[in-house]
Coordinates of C-alpha atoms and ligand atoms in Angstrom, one line a residue:
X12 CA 20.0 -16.6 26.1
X13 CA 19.4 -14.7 22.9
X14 CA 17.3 -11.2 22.2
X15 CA 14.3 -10.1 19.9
X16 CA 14.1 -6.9 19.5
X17 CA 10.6 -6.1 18.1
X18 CA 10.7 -2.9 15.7
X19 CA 7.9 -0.4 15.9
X20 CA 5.9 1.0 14.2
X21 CA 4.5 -2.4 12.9
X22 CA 1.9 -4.3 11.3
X23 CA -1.4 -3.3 10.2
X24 CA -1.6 0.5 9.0
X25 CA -5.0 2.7 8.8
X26 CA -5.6 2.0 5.4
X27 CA -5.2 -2.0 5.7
X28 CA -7.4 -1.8 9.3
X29 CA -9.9 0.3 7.3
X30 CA -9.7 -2.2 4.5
X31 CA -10.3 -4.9 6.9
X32 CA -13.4 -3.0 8.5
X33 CA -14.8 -2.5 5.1
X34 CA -15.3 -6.1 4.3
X35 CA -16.4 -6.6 7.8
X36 CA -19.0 -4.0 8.0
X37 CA -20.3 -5.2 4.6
X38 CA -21.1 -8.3 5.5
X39 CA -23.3 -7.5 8.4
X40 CA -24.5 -4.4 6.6
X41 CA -25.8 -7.0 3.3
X42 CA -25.1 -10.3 4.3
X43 CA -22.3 -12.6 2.8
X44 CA -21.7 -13.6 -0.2
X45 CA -19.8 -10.5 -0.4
X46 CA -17.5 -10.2 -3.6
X47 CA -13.9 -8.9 -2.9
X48 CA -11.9 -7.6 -5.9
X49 CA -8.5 -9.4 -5.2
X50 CA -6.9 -9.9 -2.2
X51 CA -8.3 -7.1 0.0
X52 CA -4.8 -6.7 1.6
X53 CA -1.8 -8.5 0.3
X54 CA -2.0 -10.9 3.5
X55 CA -2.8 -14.7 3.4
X56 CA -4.4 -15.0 7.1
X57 CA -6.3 -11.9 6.5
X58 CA -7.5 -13.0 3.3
X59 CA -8.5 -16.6 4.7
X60 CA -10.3 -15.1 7.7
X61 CA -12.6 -13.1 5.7
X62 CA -13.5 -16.2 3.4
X63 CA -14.5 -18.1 6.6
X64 CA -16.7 -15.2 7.2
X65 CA -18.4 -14.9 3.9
X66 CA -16.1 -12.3 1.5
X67 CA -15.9 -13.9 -1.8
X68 CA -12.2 -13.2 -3.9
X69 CA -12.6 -12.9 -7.2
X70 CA -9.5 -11.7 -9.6
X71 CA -12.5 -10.8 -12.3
X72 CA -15.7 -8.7 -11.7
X73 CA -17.0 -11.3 -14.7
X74 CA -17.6 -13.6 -11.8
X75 CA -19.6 -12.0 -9.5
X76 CA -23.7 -11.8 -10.1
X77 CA -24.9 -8.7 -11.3
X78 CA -26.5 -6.3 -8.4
X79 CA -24.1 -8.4 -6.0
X80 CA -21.9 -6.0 -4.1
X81 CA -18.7 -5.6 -4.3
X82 CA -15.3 -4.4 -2.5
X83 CA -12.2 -3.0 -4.6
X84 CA -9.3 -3.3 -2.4
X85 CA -6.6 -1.2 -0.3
X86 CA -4.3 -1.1 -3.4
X87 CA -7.0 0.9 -5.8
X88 CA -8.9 0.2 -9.2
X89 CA -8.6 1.8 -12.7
X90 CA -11.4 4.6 -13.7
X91 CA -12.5 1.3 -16.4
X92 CA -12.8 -1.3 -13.4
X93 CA -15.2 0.9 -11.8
X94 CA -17.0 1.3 -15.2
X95 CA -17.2 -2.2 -15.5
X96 CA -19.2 -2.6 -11.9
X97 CA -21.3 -0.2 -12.9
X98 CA -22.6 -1.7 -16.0
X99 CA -22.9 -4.9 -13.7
X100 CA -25.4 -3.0 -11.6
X101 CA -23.1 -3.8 -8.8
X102 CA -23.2 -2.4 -5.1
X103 CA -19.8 -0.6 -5.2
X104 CA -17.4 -0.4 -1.8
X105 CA -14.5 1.1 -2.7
X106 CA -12.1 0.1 0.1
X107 CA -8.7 2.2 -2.1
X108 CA -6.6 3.3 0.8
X109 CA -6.9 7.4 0.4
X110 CA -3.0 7.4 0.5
X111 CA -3.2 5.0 -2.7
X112 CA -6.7 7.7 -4.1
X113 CA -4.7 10.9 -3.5
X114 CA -2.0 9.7 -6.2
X115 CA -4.7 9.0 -8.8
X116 CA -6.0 11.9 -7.8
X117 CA -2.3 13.4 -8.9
X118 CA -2.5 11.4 -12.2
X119 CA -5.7 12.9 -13.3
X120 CA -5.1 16.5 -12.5
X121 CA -1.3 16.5 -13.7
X122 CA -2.7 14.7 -17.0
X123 CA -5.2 17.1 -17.4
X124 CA -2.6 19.7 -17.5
X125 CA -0.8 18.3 -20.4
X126 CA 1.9 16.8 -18.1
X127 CA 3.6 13.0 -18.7
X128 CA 3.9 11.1 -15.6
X129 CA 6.6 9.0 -14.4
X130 CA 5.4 6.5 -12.3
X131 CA 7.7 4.7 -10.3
X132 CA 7.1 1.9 -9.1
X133 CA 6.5 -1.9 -10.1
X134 CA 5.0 -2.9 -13.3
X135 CA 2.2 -5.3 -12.7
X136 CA 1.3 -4.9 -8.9
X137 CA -2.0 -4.0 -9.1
X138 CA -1.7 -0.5 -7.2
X139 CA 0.4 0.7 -10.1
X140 CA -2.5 -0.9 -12.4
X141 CA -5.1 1.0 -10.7
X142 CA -3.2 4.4 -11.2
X143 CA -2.0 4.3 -14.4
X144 CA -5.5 3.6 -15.4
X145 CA -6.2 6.8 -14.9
X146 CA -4.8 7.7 -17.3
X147 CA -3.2 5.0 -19.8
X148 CA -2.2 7.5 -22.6
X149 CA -0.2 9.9 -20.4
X150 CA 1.8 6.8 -17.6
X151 CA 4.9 5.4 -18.2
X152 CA 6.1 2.7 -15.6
X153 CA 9.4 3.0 -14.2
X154 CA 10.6 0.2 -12.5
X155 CA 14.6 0.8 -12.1
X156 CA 17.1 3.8 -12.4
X157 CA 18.4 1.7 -16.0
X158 CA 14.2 2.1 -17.2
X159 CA 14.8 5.8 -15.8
X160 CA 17.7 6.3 -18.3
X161 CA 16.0 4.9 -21.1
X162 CA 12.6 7.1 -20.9
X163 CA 11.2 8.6 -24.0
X164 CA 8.9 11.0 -23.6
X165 CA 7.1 13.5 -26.2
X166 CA 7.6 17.1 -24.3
X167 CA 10.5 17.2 -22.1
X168 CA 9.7 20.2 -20.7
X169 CA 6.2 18.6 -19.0
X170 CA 7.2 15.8 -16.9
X171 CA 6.6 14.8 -13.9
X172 CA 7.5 11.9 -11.5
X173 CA 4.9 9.9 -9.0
X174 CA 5.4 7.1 -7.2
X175 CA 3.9 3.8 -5.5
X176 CA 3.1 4.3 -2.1
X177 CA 4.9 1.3 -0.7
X178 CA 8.5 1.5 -2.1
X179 CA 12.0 1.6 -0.4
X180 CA 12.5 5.6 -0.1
X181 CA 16.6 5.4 -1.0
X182 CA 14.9 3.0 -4.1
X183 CA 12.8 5.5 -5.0
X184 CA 15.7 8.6 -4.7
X185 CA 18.1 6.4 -6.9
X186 CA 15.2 5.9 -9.4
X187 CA 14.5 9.9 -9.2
X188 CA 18.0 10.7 -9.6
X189 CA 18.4 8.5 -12.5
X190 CA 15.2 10.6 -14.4
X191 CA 16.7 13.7 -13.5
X192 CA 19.5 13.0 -15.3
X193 CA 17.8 12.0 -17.9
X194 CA 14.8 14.4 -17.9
X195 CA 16.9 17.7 -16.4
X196 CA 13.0 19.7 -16.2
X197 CA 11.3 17.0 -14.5
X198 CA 8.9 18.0 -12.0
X199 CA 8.6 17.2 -8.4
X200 CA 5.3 15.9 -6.7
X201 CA 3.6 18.4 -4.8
X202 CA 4.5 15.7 -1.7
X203 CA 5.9 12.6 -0.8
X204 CA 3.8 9.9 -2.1
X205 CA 5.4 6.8 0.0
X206 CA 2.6 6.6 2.9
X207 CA 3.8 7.1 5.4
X208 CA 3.1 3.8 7.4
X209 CA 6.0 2.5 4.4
X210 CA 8.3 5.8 5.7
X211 CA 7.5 4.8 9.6
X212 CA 8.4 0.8 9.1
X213 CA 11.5 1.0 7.2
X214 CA 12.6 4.0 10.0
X215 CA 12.4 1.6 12.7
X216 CA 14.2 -1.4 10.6
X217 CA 16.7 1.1 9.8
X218 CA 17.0 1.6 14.1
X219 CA 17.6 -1.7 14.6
X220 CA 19.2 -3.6 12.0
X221 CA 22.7 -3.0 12.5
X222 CA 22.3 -4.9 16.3
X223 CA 20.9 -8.0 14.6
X224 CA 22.4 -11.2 13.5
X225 CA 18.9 -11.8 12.0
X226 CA 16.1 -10.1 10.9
X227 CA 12.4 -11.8 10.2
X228 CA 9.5 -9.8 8.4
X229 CA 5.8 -11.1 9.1
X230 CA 4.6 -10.6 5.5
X231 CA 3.1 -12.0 2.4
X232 CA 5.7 -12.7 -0.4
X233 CA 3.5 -10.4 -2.8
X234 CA 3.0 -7.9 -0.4
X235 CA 5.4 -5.1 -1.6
X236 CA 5.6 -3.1 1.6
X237 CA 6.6 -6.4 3.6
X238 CA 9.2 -7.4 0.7
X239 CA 10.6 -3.5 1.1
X240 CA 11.1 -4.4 4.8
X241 CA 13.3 -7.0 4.2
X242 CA 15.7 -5.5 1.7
X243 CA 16.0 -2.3 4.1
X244 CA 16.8 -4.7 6.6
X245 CA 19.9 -5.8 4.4
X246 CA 21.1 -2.5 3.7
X247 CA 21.4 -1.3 7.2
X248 CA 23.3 -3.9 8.4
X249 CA 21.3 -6.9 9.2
X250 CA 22.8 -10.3 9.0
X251 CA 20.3 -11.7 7.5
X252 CA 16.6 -11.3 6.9
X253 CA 13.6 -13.3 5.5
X254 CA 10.1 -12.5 4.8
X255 CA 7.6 -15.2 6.3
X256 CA 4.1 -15.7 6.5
X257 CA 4.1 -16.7 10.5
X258 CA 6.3 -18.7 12.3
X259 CA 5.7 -22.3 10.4
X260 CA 7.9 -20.8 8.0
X261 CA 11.4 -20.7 10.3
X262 CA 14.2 -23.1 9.8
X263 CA 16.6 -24.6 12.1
X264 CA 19.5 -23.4 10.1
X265 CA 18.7 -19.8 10.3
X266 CA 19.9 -19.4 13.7
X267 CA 23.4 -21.0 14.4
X268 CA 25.2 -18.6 15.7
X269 CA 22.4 -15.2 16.8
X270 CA 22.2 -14.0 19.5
X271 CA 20.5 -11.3 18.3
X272 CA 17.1 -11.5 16.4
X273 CA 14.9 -8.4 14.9
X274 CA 11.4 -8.9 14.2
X275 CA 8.6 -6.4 12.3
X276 CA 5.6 -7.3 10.2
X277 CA 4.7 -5.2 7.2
X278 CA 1.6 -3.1 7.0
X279 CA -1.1 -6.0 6.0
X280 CA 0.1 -8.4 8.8
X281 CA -1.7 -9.1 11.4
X282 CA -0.6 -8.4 15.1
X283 CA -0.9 -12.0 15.7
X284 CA 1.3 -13.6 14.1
X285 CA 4.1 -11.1 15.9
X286 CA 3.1 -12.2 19.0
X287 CA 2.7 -16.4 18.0
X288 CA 6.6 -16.0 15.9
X289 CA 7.7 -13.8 19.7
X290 CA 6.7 -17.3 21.7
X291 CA 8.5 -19.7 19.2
X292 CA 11.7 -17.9 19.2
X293 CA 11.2 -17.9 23.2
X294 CA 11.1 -22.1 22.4
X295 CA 14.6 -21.1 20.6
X296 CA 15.8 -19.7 23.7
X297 CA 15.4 -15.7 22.6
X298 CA 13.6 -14.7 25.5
X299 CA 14.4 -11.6 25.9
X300 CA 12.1 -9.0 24.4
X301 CA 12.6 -5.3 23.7
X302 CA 10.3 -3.0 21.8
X303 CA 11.9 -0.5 20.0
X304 CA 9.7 2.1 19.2
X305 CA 10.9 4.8 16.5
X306 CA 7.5 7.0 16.6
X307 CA 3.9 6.7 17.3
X308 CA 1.2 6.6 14.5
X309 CA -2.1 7.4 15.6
X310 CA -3.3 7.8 11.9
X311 CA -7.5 6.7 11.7
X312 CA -9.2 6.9 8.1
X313 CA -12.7 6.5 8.6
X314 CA -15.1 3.9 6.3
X315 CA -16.2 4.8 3.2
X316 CA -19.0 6.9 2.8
X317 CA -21.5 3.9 1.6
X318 CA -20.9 2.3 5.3
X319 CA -20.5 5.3 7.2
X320 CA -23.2 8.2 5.7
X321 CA -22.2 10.5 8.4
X322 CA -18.9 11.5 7.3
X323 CA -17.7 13.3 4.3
X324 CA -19.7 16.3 4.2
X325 CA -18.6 18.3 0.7
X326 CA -16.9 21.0 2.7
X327 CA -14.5 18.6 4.3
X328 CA -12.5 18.0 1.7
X329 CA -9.3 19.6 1.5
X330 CA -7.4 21.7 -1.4
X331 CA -4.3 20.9 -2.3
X332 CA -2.6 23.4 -5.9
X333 CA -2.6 21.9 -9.2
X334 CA 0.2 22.2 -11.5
X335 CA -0.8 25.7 -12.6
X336 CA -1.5 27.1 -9.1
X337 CA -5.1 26.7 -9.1
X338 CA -6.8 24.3 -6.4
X339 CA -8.3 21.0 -6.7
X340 CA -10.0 18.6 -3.9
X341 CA -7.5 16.0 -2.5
X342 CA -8.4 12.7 -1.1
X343 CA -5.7 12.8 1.7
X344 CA -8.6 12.5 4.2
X345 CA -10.9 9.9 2.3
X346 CA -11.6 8.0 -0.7
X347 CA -13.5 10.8 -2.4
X348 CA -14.5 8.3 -5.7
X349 CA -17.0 6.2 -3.1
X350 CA -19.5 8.2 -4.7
X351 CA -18.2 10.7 -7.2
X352 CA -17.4 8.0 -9.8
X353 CA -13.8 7.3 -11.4
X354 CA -13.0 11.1 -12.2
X355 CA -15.2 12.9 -9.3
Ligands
SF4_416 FE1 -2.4 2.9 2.7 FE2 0.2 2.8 3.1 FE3 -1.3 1.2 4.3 FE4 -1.0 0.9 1.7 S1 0.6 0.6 3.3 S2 -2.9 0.7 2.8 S3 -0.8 3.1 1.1 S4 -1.3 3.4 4.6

């Protein structure tokens, strides 16, 4: 008899269950065909679920019908995506997690100030896209502590470092360390930019990884908080660990010789596929199931404005210093571009 022990926190976060609702509420609100910018959340079964429903993906607003309306995803659009809508006439969602909003939020205001950013994170994943769109001129990507030690920058004096929100935190420390030693001035963040449904997931690998012989991720292979998951896994001890879409994916080889098997799912997977991957590896003979539970999230972002006219009055949004010590609004609490446009 063999043992799962099921990690928790796990699965679907508020900004991925808000993204989720979006598309939802759009289509009874307007009726499907309703256009999706990309995958709404880097999941497969979500993704196919809402097709059967009516959203429409498109990797290009080109193909969607002008005054059609459209939702940009969890992960965030560039100030010249939205531009592009809006010369499309399009009915604009903006579904941008307000984890993801409140670092291009961070962009803008640091760029305004004169400051370079360091953005760490992964070139080409279209979160890091969306953000450095904010500012093209002013980004550089840094993808590893060896791009960290090869940075060029104009003023030396005026840097400072951001990150993706979905990153290993020790990958983003080693990165940091690397551009301090490059960059001794550069400037810290005002906060922690790795959401903290990333920080909460990789905790409660870290809590069990060491006790398993194996250790399977629910995940999309281009999710990036998912793929984080794994490697965590690795470096605290696990055995071994893969990252699978559901539980079609195991092979017979994986298990000679566990007893012990962990199991998570990243922040876009669904709840579902936990529980269907839990009855095959009962099949297996690991049938008995712990929950190990590392802290409880009871984080709720509401819907953007366009689906929800209630909330969002001007005087709830918060203030948060800018680089000089003067105030500016943060999105921490809501996607404040719904309406304000790219640079509200
Ligand atoms: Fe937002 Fe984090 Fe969830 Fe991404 S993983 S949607 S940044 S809460």
């Amino acid at each position: 008899m063999g043992t799962v022990l099921l990690a928790a926190p796990r699965g679907f976060c508020a900004g991925v269950d808000r993204a989720i609702e979006t598309v939802e509420q759009a289509l009874l609100r307007w009726g499907p065909p309703v256009y999706v910018r990309n995958q709404i959340v880097h999941n497969t079964h979500v993704v196919r679920e809402l097709a059967s429903r009516g959203a429409v993906f498109v990797s290009t607003l080109e193909n969607v019908p002008e005054g059609s309306t459209v939702v940009f995803s969890a992960h965030g659009v560039a100030p010249a995506v939205y531009a592009q809508a809006e010369a499309r006439r399009l009915n604009i969602v903006d579904a941008t997690c307000p984890l993801v909003a409140k670092v291009h939020q961070e962009v803008r205001r640091y760029a305004r100030h004169g400051y370079e950013i360091a953005l760490v994170g992964h070139a080409g994943h279209e979160e890091i896209e969306g953000t450095r769109g904010e500012a093209q001129d002013r980004v550089q990507v840094v993808g590893s502590p060896e791009e960290a030690a090869r940075l060029e920058v104009q003023d030396e004096s005026k840097v400072v470092w951001l990150s993706q929100t979905t990153l290993a935190v020790d990958d983003v420390a080693d990165t940091v360390r690397s551009l301090r030693a490059r960059l001794p001035l550069l400037q810290d963040p005002p906060g922690d930019d790795i959401c903290y449904a990333s920080q909460n997931r990789q905790d409660a690998i870290r809590a069990i990884a060491e006790k398993c012989d194996l250790l399977l991720v629910i995940g999309s292979a281009n999710s990036s908080n998912s793929a984080r998951l794994a490697e965590v896994a690795l470096r605290a001890g696990a055995g071994a660990a893969y990252l699978i879409d559901d539980a079609s994916y195991l092979e017979d080889g994986w298990f000679a010789g566990v007893e012990t098997i962990g199991v998570t799912a990243g922040a876009s997977a669904p709840e579902s596929r936990v529980g269907e991957l839990v009855t095959d590896l009962a099949t297996r003979g690991y049938d008995h199931v712990e929950q190990v539970e590392t802290t409880e999230e009871r984080i709720h972002f509401s819907l953007p404005r366009k689906l929800d006219p209630k909330r969002l009055t001007p005087g709830a949004v918060e203030q948060v210093p800018d680089p000089d010590g003067q105030t500016s609004p943060s999105a921490s609490a809501a996607p404040l571009r719904v309406e304000e446009g790219p640079d509200g």
